[in-house]
Amino acid sequence: MNTALPEMLHCLQTPPENLVESVADLTMLERKRAQLKRQLQQQQQLRQQSQQRYFGETQFYVFPQPPVTQAQQFQDLINNDPALREFVNRSMKTDPGLANDWPDFGKYPITNTGFGGKTADFGCNGFGTNSLGTDQSHSVSISRTSSCPPAVPLPDEKGRDSAFVATPSTVGRESFKKRKADKTQNTKITVPEDTRDKRIKTDAEETKITVQSTATTTRSTPTTTTTTVTNPSNSNDTTTANNKSNKETTGDSPKDNSKTPEVPKPDYIHVRARRGQATDSHSLAERVRREKISERMKYLQDLVPGCNKITGKAGMLDEIINYVQSLQRQVEFLSMKLAAVNPSLDFNVDNFFGKESAQTFPACNGNSFPTVGLSSEMANPAYLQFNPVQQVVSCGGLDMAINPPDEMTIRRTSSTPISMPEAFLDTTGFTQAPHSSSSWEMDLQGLYKVELQQGRPAAFPTHPFTGTLEANNLKMEM
Amino acid sequence: MASPSSFKQELLKKWVLGLQSCCSMAKDMGISERKKAIKLSADLAMASARDGRTCWSRAVIANASKQNESKILVQKILGSECERLVKASSIGFSSCNKRFTSKRILRRSCSSLRRIRRSAPKRVQASSIAKRMVKKRTQLLKGLVPGGESMDEFSLIEETLDYIISLRAQIDVMRCLADASERLKSQ
């Protein structure tokens, strides 16, 4: 509980987006308050029925062993409702049996009051109005745990994972009707009851909770016996031990105490179950899919030149289509050119690659520096720079290795967004080569990232610094 | 495939292999035929260099192996892995094809419906317009990426990424060869 506190406070201050909706939900808040008061009245009545049962109520306030969200909600609940806060405080004072536990719990409301000025606002705005559903469920859970029900049979709890949705919902329905029948005299409350009924259809977990709550209201007498059993063990040192002992002693509902705070947690974190939408797994999956797609779209944006400025999916797709089309057209054009240049489809392939394929193939790396280095060993560097033709002559079979890159890079840079100063163009073009090749490497690195995330075998392991390193080499040689 | 450069090397190797087999198969061709052969061999080389790992490469191989005249070329280029790749791609792609036809039917029925609906005056919302625009473009992109008809949106985007990178590599290699051959001629 102590560890949870800073987080709770942090969370109290964080959600500013909820401020916006707070105004709209104020009426809901009031309605809910009325409901809470009603429940408090119920509880007080129950307390009057038996003093033992009262221990059961206090037990809840000790137990939550909070997962953070639950604790937040609880705190907000306290903040929202002065009546409830009073109730908590009262229960603190009047219970001697749980004296050992109060030090732990004592910090809880104290910090509340300490931040009372601020958190009252935040509580109202942030979580109090968070959603009708959550708070309702919580208030219900108060009444449930207040009686600590073993009333709900165990098979239900076991089948919580899968079969639970089917079976207890019907139970919930009928017990719900019971409850409605109980409170028909109060017309005001039936309205939120209806909304809650709708929610129950969507959220199985909450059906469970309401089932139990109704169970406790209907049969309050058997529960008192079990809670008295638990109380002595509640006077253990810490709340963790407390929770454990709850498990041990009650026996009937060990899962119940430990699980109910945990299970609804993911729901509340990921999905703001506002106005009864987007709680089902389908919309969740859809959301995940959309996020994935947008992530990939970002990579595409990086890859496709001129796509950075465009916002909106349609525009981006347009740009991508254009780019793919242009690439395909380039392929067409190049194949046409090859066909035109070589009338007999006999590419003199042996001339190019026959003997020294191992040396010439690196020429197609995009950054043909190895061969450049090689040739500059063979020939004078200055020579290389100013007189490529002679260089061709001197290198014979390597001509293809050296000469294409400069033309290639010039052309490539004209298609890529890197802006080349004109001055560079009339020099040899070797100076530009590092530029474009490094940009190429970066592209591939981008792809590599994608590949990594896909979990496929890495298709394009990159050598991040090859471009620049070799550029340095080249400069030194020149 | 260890690195982008080695990808290009492999592409070039396979392409040259394909070109050789092309030129051994048919001696005198018109320029358009030659162009076709060159392009086909380049595409096949690209796909096989990608090793049939991606949808688009499999689709390219499957498309090529369906036609009789390019079958031999496929076998030449793919070499030892030919059987495996063609099998995998044809399996993957035939199922795609089925889906495609059914989709086409569906689209046809949808379009007829839309025509009916369009006749009735209806207020069109901005979000629906945007959705339709995205859908239209997605369809276009599906037409561009080989084997794209069968993909869903997510895999389509992934494949597009891969396809663009490979196309770039292919273009680089082709440019290399074109320039080299030009230079060789002028010499």
XYZ file of C-alpha atoms in Angstrom:
665
model
C 0.000 0.000 0.000
C 2.832 2.297 0.838
C 4.548 1.582 -2.412
C 1.413 2.190 -4.296
C 0.926 5.602 -2.861
C 3.209 7.766 -5.015
C 1.873 6.102 -8.071
C -1.604 6.752 -6.973
C -0.899 10.365 -6.435
C 0.885 10.575 -9.716
C -2.034 9.070 -11.466
C -4.316 11.454 -9.763
C -2.484 14.327 -11.269
C -1.807 12.890 -14.654
C -5.046 12.547 -16.527
C -5.847 15.946 -17.875
C -7.790 14.585 -20.785
C -10.455 13.525 -18.433
C -10.959 17.092 -17.395
C -12.711 17.703 -20.621
C -15.302 15.100 -20.090
C -15.834 15.988 -16.517
C -18.430 18.562 -17.277
C -20.512 16.218 -19.254
C -20.429 13.600 -16.641
C -21.266 15.694 -13.658
C -24.841 14.674 -13.662
C -23.747 11.107 -13.779
C -21.604 11.789 -10.816
C -24.494 13.096 -8.822
C -26.621 10.194 -9.723
C -23.897 7.921 -8.686
C -23.518 9.700 -5.422
C -27.123 9.187 -4.666
C -26.610 5.573 -5.353
C -23.624 5.406 -3.116
C -25.556 6.990 -0.322
C -28.242 4.475 -0.785
C -25.761 1.709 -0.487
C -24.294 3.227 2.573
C -27.667 3.301 4.110
C -28.076 -0.306 3.305
C -24.842 -1.108 4.911
C -25.657 0.766 8.003
C -28.863 -1.074 8.262
C -27.037 -4.281 7.936
C -24.684 -3.160 10.603
C -27.515 -2.563 12.910
C -28.699 -6.042 12.234
C -25.578 -7.554 13.587
C -22.473 -6.139 15.125
C -20.499 -9.047 13.766
C -21.275 -8.131 10.277
C -19.715 -4.813 10.874
C -16.360 -6.486 11.110
C -16.927 -7.814 7.706
C -17.365 -4.332 6.390
C -14.203 -3.059 7.854
C -12.450 -5.984 6.497
C -12.768 -4.692 3.036
C -11.071 -1.494 3.739
C -8.114 -3.325 4.985
C -7.843 -5.957 2.400
C -7.493 -4.363 -0.965
C -3.745 -4.902 -1.121
C -4.131 -2.625 -3.953
C -3.324 -3.041 -7.479
C -2.776 0.529 -8.288
C -5.872 1.214 -10.246
C -8.124 -0.309 -7.722
C -6.518 1.744 -5.049
C -6.958 4.864 -7.084
C -10.538 4.238 -7.612
C -11.002 3.552 -4.030
C -9.299 6.723 -3.061
C -11.294 8.698 -5.521
C -14.357 7.166 -4.210
C -13.432 8.385 -0.813
C -12.622 11.787 -2.138
C -15.791 12.072 -4.047
C -18.048 11.169 -1.325
C -17.763 12.949 1.929
C -20.263 10.593 3.381
C -18.133 7.693 2.476
C -15.082 9.315 3.910
C -16.866 9.821 7.129
C -17.873 6.258 6.994
C -14.338 5.135 6.580
C -13.122 7.260 9.402
C -15.845 6.087 11.654
C -15.094 2.529 10.937
C -11.520 3.231 11.752
C -12.269 4.504 15.156
C -14.824 2.053 16.218
C -12.956 -1.094 15.526
C -10.623 -2.174 18.255
C -10.085 -5.666 16.947
C -8.217 -4.502 13.920
C -5.996 -2.089 15.722
C -2.842 -3.569 14.351
C -3.883 -2.961 10.851
C -4.681 0.627 11.139
C -1.156 1.946 11.055
C -1.001 0.630 7.591
C -4.276 1.873 6.594
C -3.988 5.026 8.558
C -1.637 6.536 6.019
C -4.147 6.020 3.397
C -6.837 8.452 4.464
C -4.304 10.759 6.015
C -2.617 11.399 2.746
C -6.008 11.826 1.326
C -6.714 14.665 3.634
C -3.241 16.002 3.108
C -3.914 16.341 -0.542
C -7.487 17.004 0.131
C -7.417 20.441 -1.400
C -5.926 19.232 -4.632
C -7.126 15.727 -4.887
C -10.669 16.608 -4.297
C -10.607 18.387 -7.586
C -8.642 15.727 -9.324
C -10.772 13.056 -7.937
C -13.869 14.726 -9.206
C -12.483 15.463 -12.580
C -10.208 12.577 -13.277
C -11.529 9.425 -11.894
C -14.768 10.284 -10.323
C -16.145 11.000 -13.727
C -13.981 8.417 -15.308
C -16.860 6.298 -16.262
C -20.121 5.360 -14.852
C -19.297 1.746 -15.244
C -16.091 1.598 -13.310
C -17.252 3.532 -10.375
C -20.450 1.714 -10.181
C -18.705 -1.535 -10.264
C -16.477 -0.344 -7.572
C -19.214 0.769 -5.303
C -20.781 -2.534 -5.879
C -17.601 -4.242 -5.015
C -17.582 -2.406 -1.767
C -20.880 -3.794 -0.805
C -19.768 -7.165 -1.984
C -16.612 -7.387 -0.050
C -18.194 -5.769 2.849
C -20.044 -8.944 3.428
C -17.282 -11.159 2.158
C -19.553 -13.602 0.493
C -18.964 -17.250 0.386
C -22.507 -17.241 -0.795
C -21.486 -17.655 -4.381
C -20.564 -21.261 -4.871
C -17.069 -22.306 -5.793
C -17.716 -23.838 -9.208
C -18.553 -20.400 -10.407
C -15.196 -19.133 -9.424
C -13.365 -21.969 -10.992
C -15.080 -21.502 -14.256
C -14.337 -17.859 -14.249
C -12.027 -18.056 -17.189
C -14.256 -19.525 -19.780
C -17.464 -20.960 -18.570
C -18.066 -18.125 -16.254
C -19.505 -15.900 -18.885
C -22.230 -18.305 -19.583
C -23.331 -19.525 -16.217
C -23.338 -16.740 -13.704
C -24.625 -14.183 -16.061
C -27.908 -15.931 -15.897
C -27.598 -15.999 -12.180
C -26.797 -12.354 -12.291
C -29.805 -11.693 -14.371
C -32.163 -13.318 -11.984
C -30.595 -12.002 -8.862
C -30.609 -8.700 -10.550
C -34.281 -8.928 -10.970
C -34.511 -9.718 -7.331
C -32.595 -6.664 -6.544
C -34.708 -4.558 -8.757
C -37.737 -5.906 -7.114
C -36.261 -4.964 -3.798
C -35.683 -1.375 -4.761
C -38.608 -0.557 -6.879
C -39.798 1.879 -4.269
C -36.882 4.071 -5.186
C -37.606 5.267 -8.680
C -34.561 7.423 -8.969
C -32.172 4.600 -8.598
C -33.760 2.367 -11.135
C -32.408 4.503 -13.916
C -28.762 3.816 -13.255
C -29.756 0.296 -12.516
C -30.835 -0.012 -16.086
C -27.600 1.328 -17.401
C -25.793 -1.070 -15.251
C -27.820 -3.858 -16.654
C -26.630 -2.936 -20.094
C -23.087 -2.927 -18.956
C -23.404 -6.306 -17.480
C -24.183 -7.786 -20.796
C -20.882 -6.566 -22.124
C -18.619 -7.070 -19.189
C -18.601 -10.444 -17.620
C -16.383 -9.486 -14.757
C -18.789 -6.979 -13.514
C -21.610 -9.386 -13.681
C -19.698 -11.425 -11.267
C -19.351 -8.556 -8.938
C -22.926 -7.592 -9.061
C -23.957 -11.136 -8.603
C -22.069 -11.275 -5.429
C -23.316 -8.004 -4.220
C -26.878 -8.975 -4.727
C -26.181 -12.235 -3.097
C -24.962 -10.481 -0.052
C -27.896 -8.206 0.150
C -30.290 -11.060 -0.081
C -28.604 -13.434 2.279
C -26.750 -11.455 4.795
C -27.043 -13.783 7.696
C -24.839 -16.671 6.612
C -21.979 -14.423 5.703
C -21.608 -13.004 9.129
C -20.412 -16.250 10.520
C -17.514 -16.548 8.138
C -16.412 -13.012 8.555
C -16.149 -13.426 12.249
C -13.823 -16.255 11.597
C -11.608 -14.090 9.478
C -11.404 -11.193 11.829
C -9.029 -12.556 14.424
C -6.600 -13.372 11.736
C -6.921 -9.891 10.439
C -4.995 -8.678 13.410
C -1.821 -9.887 11.788
C 1.009 -7.509 11.122
C 0.892 -6.499 7.513
C -1.767 -6.314 4.946
C -0.083 -8.906 2.789
C -0.240 -11.369 5.564
C -3.737 -10.193 6.033
C -4.654 -11.076 2.545
C -3.067 -14.445 2.846
C -4.824 -15.213 6.043
C -8.023 -14.250 4.374
C -7.344 -16.890 1.857
C -6.577 -19.481 4.410
C -9.329 -18.942 6.818
C -12.275 -18.242 4.650
C -11.456 -21.219 2.517
C -14.648 -20.858 0.622
C -13.636 -17.761 -1.244
C -9.907 -17.535 -1.459
C -9.791 -16.790 -5.116
C -12.526 -14.349 -4.705
C -10.571 -12.032 -2.492
C -7.332 -12.253 -4.327
C -8.550 -12.242 -7.865
C -11.262 -9.694 -8.095
C -8.996 -6.704 -7.723
C -6.595 -8.063 -10.292
C -8.760 -9.275 -13.086
C -10.561 -6.078 -14.020
C -7.329 -4.139 -13.990
C -6.321 -4.596 -17.653
C -9.770 -3.556 -18.716
C -9.510 -0.295 -16.966
C -6.045 0.480 -18.125
C -6.355 -0.169 -21.810
C -9.939 0.549 -22.450
C -11.684 3.539 -21.146
C -14.999 1.865 -21.079
C -16.904 5.004 -21.711
C -20.484 4.907 -22.817
C -20.497 1.210 -23.218
C -18.199 0.856 -26.208
C -14.948 -0.762 -27.205
C -14.783 -3.220 -24.374
C -15.146 -6.343 -26.439
C -12.149 -8.174 -27.753
C -12.946 -7.416 -31.368
C -12.547 -3.704 -31.104
C -9.436 -4.195 -29.016
C -7.912 -6.358 -31.701
C -8.899 -3.835 -34.281
C -7.146 -1.139 -32.377
C -3.975 -3.194 -32.117
C -4.094 -3.868 -35.837
C -4.478 -0.224 -36.645
C -1.510 0.666 -34.488
C 0.619 -1.906 -36.249
C -0.391 -0.584 -39.627
C 0.387 2.961 -38.719
C 3.785 1.894 -37.459
C 4.592 0.234 -40.763
C 3.287 3.268 -42.551
C 5.848 5.303 -40.709
C 8.610 3.109 -42.051
C 7.217 3.469 -45.521
C 7.148 7.184 -45.018
C 10.836 7.146 -44.273
C 11.528 4.983 -47.256
C 9.575 6.814 -49.892
C 11.111 10.155 -50.804
C 8.915 13.169 -50.393
C 6.501 11.322 -48.199
C 7.581 13.006 -45.008
C 5.504 16.099 -45.316
C 2.314 14.401 -46.194
C -0.135 13.693 -43.467
C -3.099 11.509 -43.897
C -3.233 7.974 -45.002
C -4.716 8.598 -48.422
C -1.991 11.041 -49.388
C 0.696 8.738 -48.168
C -0.748 5.842 -50.092
C -0.843 8.059 -53.140
C 2.806 8.839 -52.769
C 3.712 5.225 -52.220
C 1.774 4.180 -55.292
C 3.500 6.792 -57.340
C 6.859 5.701 -56.103
C 6.274 2.039 -56.779
C 4.976 2.883 -60.208
C 7.985 5.007 -60.957
C 10.302 2.239 -59.836
C 8.528 -0.263 -61.997
C 8.676 2.093 -64.914
C 12.358 2.506 -64.330
C 12.785 -1.216 -64.522
C 10.861 -1.246 -67.761
C 12.968 1.531 -69.116
C 16.197 -0.081 -68.148
C 15.263 -3.388 -69.645
C 14.253 -1.572 -72.783
C 17.569 0.168 -72.830
C 19.421 -3.070 -72.367
C 17.442 -4.631 -75.145
C 18.247 -1.730 -77.408
C 21.928 -1.709 -76.583
C 22.396 -5.397 -77.010
C 20.876 -6.515 -80.245
C 21.666 -10.146 -79.720
C 20.899 -10.566 -76.066
C 24.461 -11.699 -75.848
C 25.658 -9.517 -73.109
C 29.262 -10.505 -73.344
C 28.633 -11.726 -69.927
C 31.842 -13.621 -69.932
C 33.628 -10.409 -70.640
C 32.114 -8.799 -67.596
C 32.059 -11.505 -65.112
C 33.825 -14.496 -66.480
C 37.258 -14.410 -64.929
C 37.041 -11.948 -62.112
C 33.501 -12.151 -60.995
C 34.612 -12.063 -57.409
C 36.184 -8.680 -57.962
C 33.612 -7.145 -60.190
C 30.554 -8.127 -58.273
C 31.294 -5.773 -55.442
C 30.979 -3.076 -58.048
C 27.291 -3.445 -57.759
C 27.279 -2.845 -54.067
C 26.168 0.673 -54.604
C 29.309 1.895 -52.915
C 31.924 0.510 -55.202
C 34.839 1.692 -53.159
C 36.691 -1.549 -52.789
C 37.313 -1.582 -56.502
C 38.116 2.066 -56.497
C 40.696 1.450 -53.852
C 42.037 -1.408 -55.873
C 42.310 0.621 -59.013
C 43.870 3.521 -57.234
C 46.555 1.168 -56.125
C 47.070 0.267 -59.710
C 46.864 3.732 -61.069
C 47.726 7.184 -59.931
C 44.933 8.606 -57.767
C 45.032 11.957 -59.454
C 45.004 10.179 -62.712
C 41.916 8.372 -61.614
C 40.253 11.569 -60.682
C 40.834 13.509 -63.852
C 41.056 10.893 -66.461
C 38.597 8.126 -66.148
C 38.971 7.068 -69.753
C 42.607 6.276 -69.384
C 41.787 4.579 -66.221
C 39.457 2.365 -68.140
C 42.210 1.557 -70.490
C 44.586 0.730 -67.723
C 42.187 -1.412 -65.859
C 40.743 -3.254 -68.749
C 38.136 -5.589 -67.385
C 37.405 -3.410 -64.425
C 35.904 -0.612 -66.423
C 32.448 -1.541 -65.538
C 33.406 -1.671 -61.949
C 34.612 1.856 -61.808
C 32.794 3.870 -64.315
C 29.195 3.028 -63.735
C 29.126 4.176 -60.161
C 29.639 7.835 -60.869
C 26.948 8.017 -63.444
C 24.814 5.769 -61.401
C 25.171 7.826 -58.318
C 24.420 11.024 -60.101
C 21.284 9.583 -61.488
C 20.333 7.985 -58.297
C 20.709 11.149 -56.384
C 18.491 12.838 -58.845
C 15.791 10.418 -57.852
C 16.527 10.543 -54.164
C 15.765 13.624 -52.133
C 19.355 14.436 -51.322
C 20.109 17.770 -52.824
C 23.346 17.939 -54.718
C 25.110 21.177 -55.228
C 25.762 21.843 -58.863
C 29.402 22.294 -58.231
C 29.686 18.674 -57.335
C 28.222 17.534 -60.556
C 30.993 18.817 -62.746
C 33.688 17.291 -60.634
C 34.329 13.640 -60.935
C 31.363 12.369 -59.068
C 33.467 10.288 -56.787
C 32.997 12.908 -54.173
C 29.300 12.413 -54.315
C 29.468 8.721 -54.127
C 29.780 8.515 -50.366
C 26.710 10.681 -50.034
C 24.378 8.612 -52.031
C 25.747 5.319 -50.952
C 25.365 6.206 -47.333
C 21.812 7.230 -47.981
C 21.250 3.884 -49.546
C 22.713 2.214 -46.505
C 20.376 4.179 -44.325
C 17.412 3.021 -46.303
C 18.462 -0.489 -45.857
C 18.992 0.065 -42.211
C 15.451 1.219 -41.999
C 14.350 -1.949 -43.626
C 16.525 -3.868 -41.324
C 14.723 -2.427 -38.385
C 11.475 -3.497 -39.858
C 12.775 -6.932 -40.460
C 13.956 -7.193 -36.928
C 10.600 -6.287 -35.629
C 8.925 -8.762 -37.820
C 11.051 -11.411 -36.259
C 12.000 -12.814 -39.592
C 15.496 -13.976 -40.272
C 17.453 -10.844 -40.783
C 17.555 -10.215 -44.453
C 19.657 -7.111 -44.515
C 22.185 -6.942 -41.789
C 23.800 -3.583 -42.124
C 27.232 -2.223 -41.827
C 26.329 1.136 -40.481
C 29.618 2.876 -40.997
C 30.905 1.335 -44.157
C 29.801 4.248 -46.273
C 31.472 6.905 -44.226
C 34.544 4.868 -43.484
C 35.170 4.163 -47.065
C 34.502 7.720 -47.911
C 37.243 8.662 -45.533
C 39.519 6.163 -47.134
C 38.770 7.608 -50.473
C 39.484 11.108 -49.389
C 42.756 10.073 -47.923
C 43.695 8.362 -51.073
C 42.791 11.332 -53.105
C 21.588 -13.087 -47.897
C 23.975 -11.414 -45.549
C 23.820 -7.765 -46.538
C 22.317 -5.422 -49.102
C 25.404 -5.753 -51.216
C 25.275 -9.487 -51.173
C 21.617 -9.267 -52.082
C 22.636 -7.317 -55.141
C 25.357 -9.771 -55.944
C 22.967 -12.621 -55.789
C 20.494 -10.730 -57.914
C 23.136 -10.046 -60.497
C 24.345 -13.592 -60.523
C 20.901 -14.961 -61.031
C 20.028 -12.392 -63.579
C 23.103 -13.144 -65.616
C 22.263 -16.810 -65.414
C 18.787 -16.048 -66.651
C 20.057 -13.886 -69.465
C 22.427 -16.548 -70.588
C 19.690 -19.111 -70.692
C 17.510 -16.635 -72.524
C 20.054 -16.064 -75.186
C 20.745 -19.737 -75.516
C 17.057 -20.446 -75.935
C 16.207 -18.011 -78.661
C 18.731 -16.487 -80.962
C 16.999 -13.768 -82.889
C 14.252 -11.810 -81.289
C 12.633 -8.478 -81.867
C 13.434 -5.672 -79.527
C 10.171 -5.947 -77.628
C 10.661 -9.664 -77.115
C 14.144 -9.051 -75.951
C 12.910 -6.447 -73.581
C 10.313 -8.790 -72.223
C 12.848 -11.507 -71.709
C 15.194 -9.145 -69.959
C 12.515 -7.830 -67.689
C 11.211 -11.250 -66.876
C 14.622 -12.553 -66.061
C 15.365 -9.519 -63.933
C 12.132 -9.895 -62.006
C 12.691 -13.562 -61.530
C 16.210 -12.936 -60.365
C 14.941 -10.410 -57.883
C 12.311 -12.769 -56.594
C 14.658 -15.681 -56.276
C 17.285 -13.537 -54.631
C 14.651 -12.740 -52.065
C 14.466 -16.502 -51.651
C 10.716 -16.819 -51.750
C 10.448 -15.572 -48.256
C 8.007 -12.858 -49.076
C 4.595 -12.962 -50.617
C 5.433 -10.846 -53.590
C 8.449 -12.918 -54.615
C 6.404 -16.072 -54.389
C 3.728 -14.468 -56.488
C 6.268 -13.480 -59.126
C 7.640 -16.980 -59.294
C 4.199 -18.510 -59.430
C 3.126 -16.180 -62.203
C 6.209 -16.958 -64.223
C 6.003 -20.682 -63.744
C 2.433 -20.690 -64.947
C 3.411 -19.592 -68.427
C 4.985 -22.216 -70.581
C 7.648 -20.191 -72.261
C 8.988 -18.804 -69.009
C 8.939 -22.099 -67.187
C 12.366 -23.088 -68.347
C 13.710 -19.743 -67.391
C 12.324 -20.148 -63.928
C 13.987 -23.481 -63.599
C 17.276 -22.104 -64.822
C 17.275 -19.154 -62.520
C 16.060 -20.870 -59.456
C 18.401 -23.756 -59.955
C 18.400 -26.345 -57.238
C 15.753 -24.717 -55.138
C 13.396 -24.615 -58.066
C 11.128 -27.434 -56.974
C 10.675 -26.216 -53.471
C 10.069 -22.619 -54.359
C 7.689 -23.251 -57.184
C 5.729 -25.669 -55.107
C 5.460 -23.324 -52.184
C 4.585 -20.369 -54.296
C 2.040 -22.196 -56.388
C 0.350 -23.535 -53.290
C 0.275 -20.146 -51.713
C -0.807 -18.444 -54.836
C -3.516 -20.805 -55.984
C -5.366 -20.308 -52.741
C -4.891 -16.611 -53.208
C -6.386 -16.867 -56.632
C -9.503 -18.526 -55.361
C -9.987 -15.848 -52.854
C -9.400 -13.258 -55.461
C -12.138 -14.529 -57.725
C -14.611 -14.668 -54.911
C -13.592 -11.186 -53.951
C -14.143 -10.042 -57.456
C -17.627 -11.420 -57.451
C -18.271 -9.756 -54.175
C -16.969 -6.484 -55.458
C -19.139 -6.713 -58.497
C -22.216 -7.237 -56.404
C -21.152 -4.437 -54.122
C -20.658 -2.063 -56.999
C -24.093 -2.816 -58.352
C -25.493 -2.128 -54.942
C -23.606 1.087 -54.768
C -24.975 2.184 -58.082
C -28.438 1.717 -56.775
C -27.652 3.556 -53.654
C -25.974 6.358 -55.488
C -29.135 7.176 -57.293
C -30.761 8.002 -54.020
C -29.702 11.348 -52.605
C -27.677 10.806 -49.497
C -25.652 12.962 -47.254
C -22.047 11.904 -47.449
C -19.894 12.274 -44.425
C -16.277 13.298 -44.487
C -15.068 10.236 -42.667
C -16.738 7.944 -45.136
C -15.150 9.849 -48.003
C -11.723 9.470 -46.439
C -12.351 5.801 -45.885
C -13.342 5.319 -49.481
C -10.279 7.192 -50.679
C -8.007 5.007 -48.601
C -9.788 1.933 -49.832
C -9.423 2.942 -53.432
C -5.744 3.578 -53.058
C -5.251 0.349 -51.209
C -6.836 -1.449 -54.114
C -4.486 0.338 -56.475
C -1.485 -0.615 -54.425
C -2.686 -4.187 -54.338
C -2.676 -4.128 -58.083
C 0.878 -2.845 -58.146
C 2.519 -5.218 -55.716
C 2.651 -8.712 -57.178
C 0.359 -11.048 -55.352
C -1.170 -8.138 -53.550
C -4.754 -9.081 -54.196
C -4.702 -11.713 -51.542
C -3.098 -9.669 -48.825
C -4.730 -7.890 -46.000
C -3.808 -4.335 -45.261
C -1.089 -4.997 -42.771
C 0.811 -7.542 -44.822
C 0.286 -5.428 -47.892
C 2.183 -2.582 -46.318
C 4.954 -4.871 -45.173
C 5.260 -6.410 -48.587
C 5.286 -3.004 -50.165
C 8.192 -2.044 -47.962
C 10.111 -5.103 -49.000
C 9.167 -4.748 -52.607
C 10.328 -1.156 -52.789
C 13.715 -2.028 -51.338
C 14.138 -4.914 -53.727
C 13.072 -2.819 -56.675
C 15.673 -0.266 -55.802
C 18.331 -2.914 -55.684
C 17.151 -4.285 -58.970
C 17.280 -0.898 -60.584
C 20.783 -0.341 -59.339
C 21.968 -3.606 -60.712
C 20.263 -3.060 -64.037
C 21.792 0.326 -64.320
C 25.188 -1.126 -63.658
C 24.782 -3.628 -66.405
C 23.285 -1.189 -68.851
C 26.083 1.283 -68.347
C 28.697 -1.392 -68.590
C 27.339 -2.774 -71.781
C 27.023 0.690 -73.239
C 30.577 1.445 -72.395
C 31.714 -1.821 -73.808
C 30.010 -1.005 -77.030
C 31.467 2.446 -77.334
C 34.917 1.138 -76.755
